[in-house]
Amino acid sequence: MASASWTRAESGLLQSYKNLVRVMHFLFLYLCRFLTTKEKFHGLIDSEWQCVKEENASENNTVEETKETSVEEPEAKKLKLEPEEKTKPGKADSKRLRGQNKSRPHTKPTTYEEKRLCLSDNRECPFGDKCHFGHDVAKYMASKPADIGESCYLYNTFGKCAYGLTCRFAKAHTTPDFHTMENTELVKDYEGRKPVKNSLSKDLQNRLRKHSVVFKKSAEYLKTLSSNRDKKEQQGNGKSPEEPPVKTVGPLTDVDIIKLCPSEKKQCGNLPFRRTCKRFGADITCGEMAMCTNLLQGQQSEWALLKRHESEDLFGVQVEGCFPDTMTRCAELINNNTDVDFVDINCGCPIDLVYKKGGGCGLMTRTRKFEQIVKGMNYVLDVPLTVKIRTGVQEKSNIAHKLIPEMKNWGVSMITLHGRSREQRYTKLADWDYITTCSKLAGPVPLFGNGDILSYEDAMKAKETGVSGIMIARGALIKPWIFTEIKESRHWDISSSERLDILRDFTNFGLEHWGSDTRGVEKTRTFMLEWLSFMCRYIPVGLLERVPQKINERPPYYMGRNYLETLMASQNVGDWVRISEMLLGPVPKNFNFLPKHKANAYK
């Protein structure tokens, strides 16, 4: 009887195994039909795009031949040569580019418009003959590029468009006699409301340039540092004097901490992108890294990195510097003139320009200066001070575990640890075992982990290490809906049309932030193309042989389930430009683009 039951069990297992093999074989065949070669991939995209252009041209009864812009892919990253090879003739350009196109072309916004129209809008110009802009409306409208669309996002949202006739959607709010219309009801709703904070006023900019801004608290702290240095010199090898008392807000508690935070990423962590992340559930947003010296000089481009949208309910700024005096003054400047919830010191930036000056990762090896910077900034700030670090500078020499106990004594409120060293950059997997060790040393100060999080499964594994929260950088650039996936604990097989809607929202936010005139449109396009250089790495969940996708795996060439999905999978710059043209119209004749980052993050 036992033998018969055992035989039936064996036969049941065998049948189950056969069924599983059939399912796997069917799945393999299903997935294989999406795989393709590079030549077939680009051939399909080019042929489909040509069909789309011909259909649009036939509808308009016009056929315009447009020059393909930047269709070549970036050159392959050059390998690092051995020392003896560097001395050989013909090896002048031997330096490894480390994932950046450092010699990429930079097109000035002024090249897109020869003569800009004055925004006086048919009123008397307050600058009179000294105005550098044009006032001949008829002449400007005759030379102005065609409108991109029939509806203006700024007019529909705020009731008026500040760019008037220069707007690339001007038909929506312009009368036949070239006057700009207004929706009085919407204008009243937004009257007195400032959606964007932390802008640099002209008065503050002038005072910074004239060095007339008073840094009272910074002077007090720096004076104590100077007096302590003098006493130490007088005492010789004796006991060092006591440090000045430093005011801190203490470690953040669990009530203060929100678990999901999109990190800064130069060129990509801009305000419109952060608004996109907020829509998908990001709780904490942090601005792009700003240089403290540029902020103190009143540079408008650097102050733009501190801007905060009203939707960012928990927002911080990130600054970089290498000396106590400039960092302390910068912290006091931010504290007195901006609305932020925390200030973060970037001690994880691996860029050579920053590191060689002693900033970024360089601060991790200059502990005396690091301590003075932290204590000085804490002295002048009324908000928490956080620090972002890496595991160390050299690949096999971790030092974060030595620094964390020291930073607790200095008064840091929170620490974020990126699980790679400076030498590793982004080419190897993050060391989450080391992050686990450091999180135990950090208590009661919360420690956030960062590195290689691209799915909710990665986030769950990260939280099991004992970290207080996670910070997401490249994962949010590749798929900004990752915050929704984490909060709902699911994989989202998002469609190509939904992804295009995300880009459309980013376009609207960009037009609101940078402007809806030609300059603003092309600046929005440039930032979108930078983002697409990351977003193209996403592989739809429905096409994966195994779930989830890993951030450091290079996807093969594959055909999407429709043309748009295939186009979004392309890593060709020209195809990114085509996507931007769907939302922002044709590119100018002199348009040129090369992405800042190459695909340096793959195995």
XYZ file of C-alpha atoms in Angstrom:
603
model
C 0.000 0.000 0.000
C 2.856 2.331 0.878
C 4.600 1.428 -2.362
C 1.503 2.287 -4.426
C 1.070 5.670 -2.720
C 4.731 6.440 -3.234
C 4.359 5.626 -6.939
C 1.363 7.933 -7.236
C 3.348 10.713 -5.496
C 6.252 10.191 -7.882
C 3.996 10.354 -10.914
C 2.357 13.546 -9.573
C 5.732 15.199 -9.086
C 6.814 14.114 -12.552
C 3.677 15.581 -14.121
C 4.155 18.843 -12.199
C 7.754 19.008 -13.401
C 6.659 18.467 -17.023
C 4.060 21.227 -16.713
C 6.685 23.568 -15.262
C 9.051 22.781 -18.140
C 6.291 23.552 -20.665
C 5.535 26.884 -18.952
C 9.220 27.861 -18.815
C 9.690 26.847 -22.457
C 6.682 28.941 -23.489
C 7.965 31.884 -21.399
C 11.397 31.565 -22.980
C 9.905 31.570 -26.490
C 7.688 34.544 -25.542
C 10.642 36.540 -24.285
C 12.924 35.537 -27.169
C 10.576 37.107 -29.677
C 11.366 40.534 -28.175
C 15.166 40.114 -28.382
C 16.860 41.502 -31.487
C 20.147 42.842 -32.841
C 21.420 46.397 -32.850
C 20.976 46.759 -36.616
C 17.395 45.456 -36.619
C 16.539 47.576 -33.559
C 17.631 50.873 -35.108
C 16.284 49.849 -38.513
C 12.796 49.386 -37.077
C 12.901 52.697 -35.206
C 14.088 54.637 -38.265
C 11.511 53.080 -40.585
C 8.625 53.627 -38.144
C 9.713 57.212 -37.485
C 9.838 57.904 -41.221
C 6.277 56.585 -41.573
C 5.116 58.857 -38.748
C 6.764 61.864 -40.402
C 5.173 61.072 -43.765
C 1.719 60.733 -42.167
C 2.082 64.071 -40.403
C 3.351 65.696 -43.577
C 0.439 64.352 -45.635
C -2.057 65.705 -43.100
C -0.512 69.161 -43.317
C 0.042 68.867 -47.107
C 3.656 69.854 -46.533
C 6.764 67.781 -46.520
C 9.652 69.294 -44.641
C 12.993 67.581 -44.673
C 14.667 68.081 -41.304
C 18.282 67.453 -40.641
C 18.930 64.592 -38.204
C 20.480 65.998 -35.068
C 23.137 64.238 -33.050
C 22.225 60.754 -34.242
C 25.644 59.345 -33.493
C 26.036 57.516 -30.236
C 28.776 58.794 -27.891
C 32.206 57.311 -28.406
C 33.089 54.304 -26.333
C 34.726 55.043 -22.994
C 38.502 54.874 -23.281
C 40.278 52.307 -21.165
C 42.820 53.199 -18.524
C 46.313 52.518 -19.846
C 49.241 51.011 -18.009
C 52.031 53.409 -16.913
C 54.460 52.113 -19.524
C 51.866 52.577 -22.287
C 51.388 56.219 -21.379
C 54.946 57.037 -22.396
C 54.572 55.523 -25.854
C 54.206 57.920 -28.803
C 50.717 58.450 -30.150
C 49.071 58.013 -26.720
C 48.425 61.670 -25.948
C 44.703 61.240 -25.270
C 45.066 58.390 -22.780
C 43.143 59.706 -19.770
C 40.101 57.679 -18.812
C 36.930 59.742 -19.149
C 35.247 58.042 -16.185
C 31.775 58.127 -17.656
C 31.633 61.805 -18.603
C 31.631 63.581 -21.960
C 33.873 66.378 -20.738
C 34.337 68.002 -24.152
C 30.680 68.022 -25.124
C 29.348 71.080 -26.972
C 27.652 73.819 -24.955
C 25.091 75.862 -26.867
C 24.249 79.224 -25.341
C 20.533 80.009 -25.048
C 21.086 83.282 -26.935
C 21.883 81.372 -30.133
C 18.265 80.249 -30.501
C 16.968 83.812 -30.922
C 18.797 86.555 -32.742
C 16.627 89.360 -31.411
C 14.339 88.902 -28.427
C 11.113 90.820 -28.050
C 10.693 93.156 -25.091
C 8.136 91.890 -22.553
C 6.505 95.325 -22.263
C 3.646 93.839 -24.380
C 2.642 96.896 -26.421
C 3.005 99.129 -23.365
C 5.595 101.869 -23.076
C 8.931 100.266 -22.221
C 10.279 101.583 -18.879
C 13.870 101.394 -20.200
C 13.215 103.535 -23.270
C 16.097 103.763 -25.755
C 18.397 101.831 -23.391
C 16.364 98.637 -23.817
C 18.383 95.906 -25.554
C 15.319 94.051 -26.833
C 13.187 94.576 -29.910
C 9.875 96.463 -29.945
C 8.672 95.853 -33.505
C 5.939 93.284 -32.837
C 5.008 92.679 -36.485
C 8.627 92.043 -37.456
C 9.144 89.695 -34.514
C 5.990 87.680 -35.210
C 7.032 87.277 -38.848
C 10.395 85.755 -37.847
C 9.172 83.830 -34.797
C 9.216 79.999 -35.054
C 5.862 78.277 -35.395
C 3.910 77.595 -32.223
C 4.370 74.160 -30.683
C 0.756 73.627 -29.650
C -2.680 75.176 -29.341
C -2.822 75.168 -25.518
C -0.503 77.053 -23.125
C 0.082 75.323 -19.771
C 0.960 78.583 -18.009
C -2.197 80.338 -19.228
C -4.417 77.390 -18.310
C -2.868 77.104 -14.839
C -2.255 80.700 -13.740
C -4.689 82.624 -15.936
C -1.929 84.529 -17.717
C 1.387 83.841 -19.417
C 4.260 86.075 -18.382
C 6.020 85.463 -21.699
C 3.281 87.063 -23.786
C 3.974 87.056 -27.513
C 7.326 85.284 -27.045
C 5.518 82.197 -25.713
C 5.745 79.207 -28.064
C 2.047 78.567 -27.346
C 1.027 82.218 -27.845
C -2.032 81.425 -30.011
C -3.847 80.276 -26.877
C -3.721 83.735 -25.238
C -3.115 86.272 -28.041
C -5.722 88.433 -29.767
C -5.602 89.140 -33.536
C -4.091 92.585 -32.800
C -1.230 90.983 -30.820
C -2.465 91.649 -27.278
C -2.152 89.113 -24.470
C -5.323 87.859 -22.794
C -5.847 87.057 -19.100
C -8.245 84.806 -17.191
C -9.186 87.069 -14.284
C -10.627 84.269 -12.118
C -7.443 82.202 -12.220
C -5.301 85.307 -11.732
C -7.221 86.116 -8.529
C -6.753 82.564 -7.247
C -2.962 82.873 -7.537
C -2.749 86.489 -6.396
C -0.201 86.823 -3.601
C 0.786 83.165 -3.873
C 4.378 82.131 -4.606
C 4.630 78.557 -5.886
C 8.453 78.729 -5.857
C 10.474 79.947 -2.868
C 14.142 80.713 -2.167
C 14.740 82.949 -5.187
C 17.723 85.305 -5.076
C 16.594 88.919 -4.803
C 18.487 91.671 -6.612
C 19.124 93.459 -3.342
C 20.764 90.406 -1.747
C 22.732 89.687 -4.917
C 24.137 93.228 -4.966
C 25.050 93.088 -1.277
C 26.817 89.746 -1.762
C 28.798 91.099 -4.692
C 29.776 94.184 -2.695
C 30.665 92.026 0.353
C 28.305 94.073 2.517
C 26.370 91.122 4.009
C 27.055 90.788 7.742
C 27.693 87.265 9.063
C 27.415 87.901 12.795
C 27.197 84.312 14.085
C 29.866 83.102 11.691
C 32.207 85.814 12.914
C 31.628 84.712 16.531
C 32.435 81.090 15.753
C 35.452 81.849 13.558
C 36.787 84.192 16.241
C 36.761 81.353 18.777
C 38.600 79.128 16.286
C 41.228 81.804 15.781
C 41.685 82.399 19.536
C 41.970 78.661 20.180
C 44.606 78.408 17.469
C 46.618 81.226 19.078
C 46.356 79.610 22.523
C 47.452 76.281 21.113
C 50.527 77.874 19.563
C 51.405 79.537 22.872
C 50.986 76.322 24.833
C 53.176 74.409 22.413
C 52.772 70.712 23.056
C 50.528 71.247 26.051
C 46.874 70.347 26.392
C 44.696 71.861 23.673
C 42.099 74.453 24.767
C 38.443 73.579 25.022
C 36.316 73.877 21.911
C 33.567 76.517 21.836
C 30.125 75.220 22.780
C 28.109 74.364 19.699
C 24.304 74.503 19.487
C 22.780 71.454 17.779
C 19.258 70.167 17.277
C 20.344 66.638 18.205
C 19.664 63.431 16.284
C 16.424 63.195 14.363
C 13.846 60.847 15.842
C 11.712 58.256 14.069
C 8.876 60.795 14.039
C 11.057 63.181 12.028
C 12.311 60.620 9.526
C 10.475 59.855 6.312
C 11.651 56.716 4.588
C 12.010 57.693 0.912
C 14.322 60.441 -0.269
C 15.345 61.210 -3.883
C 19.001 62.230 -3.891
C 20.702 65.077 -5.689
C 22.028 64.360 -9.132
C 23.648 67.215 -11.017
C 21.776 68.093 -14.245
C 18.919 65.724 -13.347
C 17.799 66.555 -9.780
C 16.190 69.811 -10.866
C 12.957 71.266 -9.499
C 10.631 69.943 -12.266
C 12.059 66.445 -11.793
C 11.598 66.632 -8.008
C 7.963 67.652 -8.568
C 7.569 64.536 -10.704
C 8.988 62.388 -7.892
C 6.634 63.999 -5.373
C 3.674 62.933 -7.501
C 4.794 59.310 -7.194
C 5.216 59.412 -3.418
C 8.686 60.709 -2.572
C 8.602 62.146 0.944
C 11.880 64.048 1.239
C 13.394 66.035 -1.616
C 16.885 67.495 -1.729
C 18.244 70.092 -4.126
C 21.248 69.610 -6.350
C 24.727 70.133 -4.896
C 25.607 73.838 -4.686
C 29.115 75.259 -4.286
C 29.307 77.406 -1.156
C 31.714 79.926 -2.739
C 29.362 80.498 -5.682
C 26.448 81.060 -3.307
C 28.474 83.614 -1.349
C 29.314 85.410 -4.600
C 25.626 85.715 -5.479
C 25.723 83.656 -8.665
C 22.193 83.357 -10.006
C 22.798 79.922 -11.549
C 23.950 78.503 -8.215
C 21.098 80.053 -6.236
C 18.668 78.433 -8.671
C 19.669 75.094 -7.096
C 18.121 76.219 -3.777
C 14.655 76.906 -5.195
C 11.802 75.037 -3.549
C 8.350 74.315 -4.956
C 5.299 74.538 -2.706
C 4.620 70.804 -3.218
C 7.936 69.926 -1.529
C 6.715 69.698 2.051
C 10.050 68.400 3.401
C 12.942 69.951 1.497
C 16.652 70.397 2.083
C 19.588 71.908 0.255
C 22.983 70.326 -0.264
C 26.177 72.351 -0.178
C 29.814 71.565 -0.849
C 32.935 73.272 0.426
C 36.303 72.585 1.980
C 36.961 75.393 4.481
C 35.247 76.267 7.795
C 34.948 79.997 7.089
C 33.153 79.737 3.729
C 30.935 76.830 4.782
C 29.889 78.552 8.022
C 29.067 81.816 6.251
C 27.178 79.905 3.569
C 25.122 78.093 6.217
C 24.238 81.395 7.895
C 23.305 82.876 4.510
C 20.972 79.947 3.798
C 19.527 80.067 7.311
C 18.652 83.770 7.080
C 17.449 84.006 3.474
C 15.815 80.711 2.498
C 13.055 78.394 3.669
C 14.532 74.906 4.109
C 13.938 72.017 6.510
C 17.540 70.787 6.657
C 20.990 71.482 5.237
C 23.162 68.646 3.949
C 26.956 68.594 3.573
C 28.048 66.620 0.520
C 31.075 64.575 1.537
C 30.437 61.968 -1.129
C 31.094 63.857 -4.369
C 33.768 61.925 -6.337
C 34.384 64.577 -9.026
C 38.071 65.360 -9.479
C 37.513 69.133 -9.545
C 35.876 69.002 -6.107
C 38.052 66.288 -4.562
C 41.400 67.888 -5.462
C 40.377 71.089 -3.676
C 39.636 69.123 -0.504
C 35.847 69.077 -0.819
C 33.434 66.214 -1.399
C 35.101 62.909 -0.548
C 38.252 64.857 0.302
C 36.679 65.994 3.577
C 36.573 62.387 4.788
C 40.384 62.398 5.002
C 40.612 65.931 6.471
C 38.863 65.197 9.748
C 40.077 68.334 11.546
C 38.609 70.637 8.888
C 35.544 68.413 8.649
C 34.916 68.784 12.376
C 35.290 72.563 12.257
C 32.881 72.767 9.314
C 30.211 70.656 11.024
C 30.453 72.521 14.331
C 30.513 75.905 12.605
C 27.448 75.173 10.489
C 25.595 73.779 13.494
C 26.399 76.983 15.381
C 24.663 79.209 12.827
C 21.803 76.942 11.691
C 18.309 76.706 13.175
C 17.506 73.526 11.204
C 19.068 70.032 11.340
C 22.466 69.492 9.710
C 22.917 66.215 7.829
C 25.940 64.681 6.123
C 26.272 62.441 3.071
C 29.406 60.267 2.881
C 30.824 57.284 0.990
C 32.517 54.182 2.398
C 35.888 55.820 1.825
C 38.248 57.113 -0.822
C 40.180 53.992 -1.824
C 38.293 50.912 -2.963
C 39.547 48.469 -0.322
C 40.067 50.909 2.520
C 36.774 51.786 4.212
C 36.904 54.615 6.727
C 33.222 55.499 7.222
C 33.002 53.296 10.335
C 35.747 55.404 11.922
C 34.108 58.704 11.018
C 30.556 57.925 12.136
C 31.308 57.853 15.926
C 33.176 61.148 15.515
C 30.294 62.778 13.616
C 27.917 61.775 16.404
C 30.032 63.798 18.821
C 30.184 66.747 16.438
C 26.389 67.118 16.474
C 25.285 65.716 13.109
C 21.525 65.072 13.050
C 21.509 62.404 10.314
C 23.996 60.514 8.141
C 23.527 59.158 4.637
C 25.980 56.465 3.518
C 26.565 55.565 -0.127
C 27.870 51.995 -0.207
C 30.763 52.674 -2.592
C 34.158 54.337 -2.344
C 35.283 57.282 -4.447
C 37.428 55.022 -6.645
C 34.466 52.747 -7.358
C 32.257 55.607 -8.545
C 29.194 53.690 -9.796
C 30.798 50.725 -11.570
C 30.539 48.110 -8.806
C 27.755 46.972 -6.523
C 27.108 48.879 -3.319
C 28.339 47.185 -0.143
C 25.166 46.815 1.929
C 26.896 44.538 4.451
C 29.161 47.462 5.316
C 26.159 49.790 5.486
C 24.605 47.364 7.998
C 27.711 47.543 10.177
C 27.762 51.337 10.053
C 24.045 51.636 10.875
C 24.675 49.825 14.175
C 27.491 52.261 15.012
C 25.405 55.325 14.185
C 22.651 54.984 16.813
C 20.900 57.019 18.085
C 21.736 59.168 15.052
C 19.675 57.816 12.104
C 21.590 56.483 9.107
C 20.128 56.315 5.594
C 21.489 53.781 3.091
C 22.046 54.505 -0.576
C 23.044 52.414 -3.588
C 21.612 50.083 -6.276
C 17.917 50.415 -5.331
C 15.765 49.932 -8.440
C 12.739 47.989 -7.164
C 10.637 47.538 -4.045
C 12.435 44.216 -3.431
C 15.764 46.061 -3.300
C 14.189 48.548 -0.884
C 12.827 45.788 1.366
C 16.242 44.118 1.532
C 17.808 47.468 2.327
C 15.399 48.106 5.197
C 16.223 44.664 6.650
C 19.790 45.872 7.233
C 18.595 48.129 10.042
C 18.973 51.488 8.303
C 16.555 54.237 9.309
C 15.639 54.989 5.696
C 16.829 54.811 2.109
C 17.922 57.424 -0.377
C 17.378 56.836 -4.102
C 19.329 58.559 -6.875
C 19.842 56.694 -10.163
C 16.864 54.446 -9.430
C 14.569 57.486 -9.458
C 16.120 58.727 -12.705
C 15.585 55.373 -14.411
C 12.034 54.929 -13.068
C 10.563 57.789 -10.975
C 7.531 55.622 -10.189
C 9.814 53.529 -7.940
C 8.396 55.427 -4.937
C 4.903 54.149 -5.743
C 6.240 50.603 -6.151
C 7.947 50.741 -2.748
C 4.929 52.139 -0.929
C 2.550 49.644 -2.534
C 5.037 46.718 -2.497
C 4.489 45.733 -6.105
C 6.100 45.722 -9.537
C 4.456 48.219 -11.862
C 4.373 47.122 -15.517
C 3.971 50.698 -16.649
C 2.973 51.240 -20.284
C 4.845 53.396 -22.770
C 1.920 55.842 -22.970
C 2.015 56.282 -19.176
C 5.729 56.953 -19.366
C 5.119 59.539 -22.077
C 2.552 61.179 -19.785
C 5.272 61.413 -17.116
C 7.516 63.181 -19.611
C 4.598 65.445 -20.556
C 4.156 66.433 -16.885
C 7.893 67.119 -16.673
C 7.594 69.264 -19.815
C 4.811 71.346 -18.262
C 6.755 71.744 -15.015
C 9.831 72.724 -17.026
C 7.945 75.353 -19.028
C 6.634 76.772 -15.755
C 10.127 76.797 -14.211
C 12.355 77.821 -17.133
C 9.835 79.631 -19.322
C 7.602 78.954 -22.327
C 9.579 81.120 -24.760
C 12.206 79.653 -27.095
C 14.921 79.784 -24.444
C 12.759 78.054 -21.866
C 11.586 75.405 -24.343
C 15.145 74.498 -25.350
C 16.344 74.481 -21.745
C 13.473 72.149 -20.839
C 14.426 69.962 -23.799
C 18.065 69.795 -22.684
C 17.165 68.683 -19.166
C 14.680 66.165 -20.566
C 17.379 64.676 -22.803
C 19.720 64.393 -19.813
C 16.981 62.509 -17.988
C 16.282 60.248 -20.972
C 19.942 59.155 -20.914
C 18.991 57.391 -17.655
C 15.356 56.549 -18.366
C 16.239 54.502 -21.470
C 17.854 51.884 -19.205
C 14.456 50.777 -17.880
C 13.167 47.403 -19.119
C 9.382 46.885 -18.895
C 8.423 44.317 -16.255
C 6.340 42.371 -18.772
C 9.434 41.674 -20.899
C 11.757 40.519 -18.113
C 12.816 36.872 -17.987
C 13.271 37.328 -14.257
C 12.042 40.050 -11.924
C 13.327 42.475 -10.743
C 15.735 44.285 -13.051
C 19.152 45.009 -11.516
C 20.601 48.488 -11.824
C 24.081 47.396 -12.961
C 22.981 44.998 -15.702
C 23.195 46.222 -19.271
C 19.929 45.454 -21.090
C 20.198 43.682 -24.470
C 18.658 45.115 -27.626
C 14.974 44.253 -27.597
C 11.758 45.196 -29.362
C 9.046 46.696 -27.211
C 5.379 45.738 -27.281
C 4.717 48.800 -29.453
C 6.736 51.386 -31.347
C 6.831 53.938 -28.517
C 8.144 51.353 -26.038
C 10.856 50.384 -28.523
C 11.775 54.042 -29.063
C 12.059 54.629 -25.316
C 14.463 51.674 -25.037
C 16.924 53.203 -27.493
C 20.271 54.426 -26.184
C 20.820 56.537 -29.298
C 20.884 60.300 -28.727
C 18.918 60.943 -31.915
C 16.025 58.822 -30.650
C 15.894 60.820 -27.419
C 15.644 63.956 -29.533
C 12.698 62.370 -31.372
C 10.904 61.782 -28.069
C 11.480 65.407 -27.093
C 10.032 66.533 -30.423
C 6.772 64.759 -29.575
C 6.343 67.150 -26.634
C 8.362 70.271 -27.491
C 8.198 70.437 -31.256
C 11.054 70.302 -33.792
C 14.529 71.205 -32.616
C 16.182 74.402 -33.947
C 18.531 74.109 -36.905
C 21.583 74.843 -34.748
C 20.559 72.438 -31.970
C 23.210 70.007 -30.733
C 23.209 67.707 -27.746
C 25.559 65.191 -26.172
C 24.671 63.634 -22.797
C 26.756 64.498 -19.771
C 26.955 60.906 -18.541
C 27.914 57.849 -20.540
C 26.715 54.370 -19.583
C 29.412 53.987 -16.934
C 27.101 52.238 -14.478
C 26.906 48.856 -16.182
C 29.011 45.772 -15.590
